[in-house]
PDB file of C-alpha atoms in Angstrom:
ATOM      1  CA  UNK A   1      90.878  95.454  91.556  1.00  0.00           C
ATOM      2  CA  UNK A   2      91.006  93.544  88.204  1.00  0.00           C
ATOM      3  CA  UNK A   3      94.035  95.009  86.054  1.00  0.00           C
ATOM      4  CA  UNK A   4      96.713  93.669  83.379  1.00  0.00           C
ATOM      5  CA  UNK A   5     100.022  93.325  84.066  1.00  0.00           C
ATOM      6  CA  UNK A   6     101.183  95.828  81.441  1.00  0.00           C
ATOM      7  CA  UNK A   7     102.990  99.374  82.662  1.00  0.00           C
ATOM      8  CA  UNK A   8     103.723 100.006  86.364  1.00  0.00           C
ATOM      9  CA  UNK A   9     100.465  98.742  87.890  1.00  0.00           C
ATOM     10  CA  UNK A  10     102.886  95.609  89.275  1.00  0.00           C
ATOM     11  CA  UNK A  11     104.208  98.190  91.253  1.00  0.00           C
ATOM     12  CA  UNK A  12     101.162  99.467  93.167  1.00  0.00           C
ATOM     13  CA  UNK A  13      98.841  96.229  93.444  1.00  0.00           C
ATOM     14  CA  UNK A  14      99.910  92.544  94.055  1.00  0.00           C
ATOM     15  CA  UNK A  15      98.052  89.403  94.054  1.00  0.00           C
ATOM     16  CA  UNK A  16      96.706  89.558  97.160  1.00  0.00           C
ATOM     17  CA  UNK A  17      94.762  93.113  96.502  1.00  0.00           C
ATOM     18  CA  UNK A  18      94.005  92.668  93.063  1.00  0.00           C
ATOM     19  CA  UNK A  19      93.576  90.182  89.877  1.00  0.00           C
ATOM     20  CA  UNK A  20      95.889  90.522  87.647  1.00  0.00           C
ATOM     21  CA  UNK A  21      95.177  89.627  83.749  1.00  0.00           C
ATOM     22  CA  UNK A  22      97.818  88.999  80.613  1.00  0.00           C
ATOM     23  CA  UNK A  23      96.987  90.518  77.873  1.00  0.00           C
ATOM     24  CA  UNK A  24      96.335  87.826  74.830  1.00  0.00           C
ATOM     25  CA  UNK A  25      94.125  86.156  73.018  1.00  0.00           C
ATOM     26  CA  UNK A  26      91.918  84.818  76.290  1.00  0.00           C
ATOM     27  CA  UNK A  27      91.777  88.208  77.704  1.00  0.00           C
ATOM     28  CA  UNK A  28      88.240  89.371  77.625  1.00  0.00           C
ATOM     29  CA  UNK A  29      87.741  85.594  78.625  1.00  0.00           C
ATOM     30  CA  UNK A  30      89.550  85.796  81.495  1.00  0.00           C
ATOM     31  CA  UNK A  31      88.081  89.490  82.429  1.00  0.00           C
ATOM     32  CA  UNK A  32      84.589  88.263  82.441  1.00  0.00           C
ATOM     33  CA  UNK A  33      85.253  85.527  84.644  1.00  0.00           C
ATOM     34  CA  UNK A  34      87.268  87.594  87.248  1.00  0.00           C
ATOM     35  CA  UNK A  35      84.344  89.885  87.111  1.00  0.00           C
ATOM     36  CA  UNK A  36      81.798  87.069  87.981  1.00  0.00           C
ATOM     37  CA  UNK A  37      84.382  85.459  90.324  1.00  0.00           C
ATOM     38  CA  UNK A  38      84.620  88.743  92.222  1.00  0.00           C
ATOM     39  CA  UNK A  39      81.039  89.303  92.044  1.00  0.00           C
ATOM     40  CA  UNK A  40      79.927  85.700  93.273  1.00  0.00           C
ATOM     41  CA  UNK A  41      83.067  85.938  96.153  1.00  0.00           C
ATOM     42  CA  UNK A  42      81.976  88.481  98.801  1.00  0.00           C
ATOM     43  CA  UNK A  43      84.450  87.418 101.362  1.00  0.00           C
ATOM     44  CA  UNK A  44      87.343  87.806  98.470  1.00  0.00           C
ATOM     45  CA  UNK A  45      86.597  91.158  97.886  1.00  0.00           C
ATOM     46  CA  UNK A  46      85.999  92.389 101.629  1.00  0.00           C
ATOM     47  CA  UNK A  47      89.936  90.670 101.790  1.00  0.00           C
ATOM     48  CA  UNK A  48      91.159  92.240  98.734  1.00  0.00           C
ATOM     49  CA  UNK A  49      89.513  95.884 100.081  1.00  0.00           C
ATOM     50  CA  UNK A  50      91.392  95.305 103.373  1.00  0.00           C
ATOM     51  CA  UNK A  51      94.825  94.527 101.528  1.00  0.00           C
ATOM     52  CA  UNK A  52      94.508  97.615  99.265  1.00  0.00           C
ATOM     53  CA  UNK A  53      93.574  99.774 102.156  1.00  0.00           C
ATOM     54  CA  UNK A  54      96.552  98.645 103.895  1.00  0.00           C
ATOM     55  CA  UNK A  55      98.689  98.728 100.515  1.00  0.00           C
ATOM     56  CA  UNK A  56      98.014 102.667 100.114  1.00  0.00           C
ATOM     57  CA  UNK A  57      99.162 103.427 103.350  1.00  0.00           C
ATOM     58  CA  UNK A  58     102.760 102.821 102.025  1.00  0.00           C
ATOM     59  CA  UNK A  59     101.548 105.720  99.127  1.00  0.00           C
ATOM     60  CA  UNK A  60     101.048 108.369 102.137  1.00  0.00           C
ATOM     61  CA  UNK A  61     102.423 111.460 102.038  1.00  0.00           C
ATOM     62  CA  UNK A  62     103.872 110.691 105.540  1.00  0.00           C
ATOM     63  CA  UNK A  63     104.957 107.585 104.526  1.00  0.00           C
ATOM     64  CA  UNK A  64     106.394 109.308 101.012  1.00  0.00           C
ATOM     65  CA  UNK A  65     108.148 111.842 103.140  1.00  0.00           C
ATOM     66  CA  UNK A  66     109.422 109.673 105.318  1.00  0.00           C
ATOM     67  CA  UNK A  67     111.332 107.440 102.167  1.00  0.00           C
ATOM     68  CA  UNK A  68     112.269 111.024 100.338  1.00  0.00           C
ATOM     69  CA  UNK A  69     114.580 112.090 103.434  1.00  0.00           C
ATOM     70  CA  UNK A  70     115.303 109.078 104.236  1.00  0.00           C
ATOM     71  CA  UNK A  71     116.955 108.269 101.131  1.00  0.00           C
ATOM     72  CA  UNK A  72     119.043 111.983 101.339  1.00  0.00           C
ATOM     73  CA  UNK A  73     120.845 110.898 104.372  1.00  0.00           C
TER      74      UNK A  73
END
């Protein structure tokens, strides 16, 4: 994943899923070479697949479920 850090992405992917970009003047910069970087990095990626994997597991609807009545008690 190669994102900004504008809105609530911060809240769904952290560094060690995803590649995480400011938005200014160096941006498309910076974009290109996370692209090529990513690209050129095969064991990276496999690593950042396996942490997002893991990562949505907390986004299950068991796991949602679980956090809704949890939070009613």
């Amino acid at each position: 994943i190669i994102t900004t850090n504008k809105g609530g992405i911060r809240e769904e992917v952290s560094e060690e899923n995803a590649i995480i970009l400011n938005v200014d003047s160096n941006f498309t910069n910076k974009l290109s070479e996370s692209i090529l970087y990513l690209y050129n990095n095969q064991e990276i990626r496999n690593n950042m697949g396996i942490a997002s994997k893991k990562r949505a597991l907390l986004f299950s609807k068991e796991e949602y479920a679980k956090n809704f009545f949890k939070a009613l008690e």
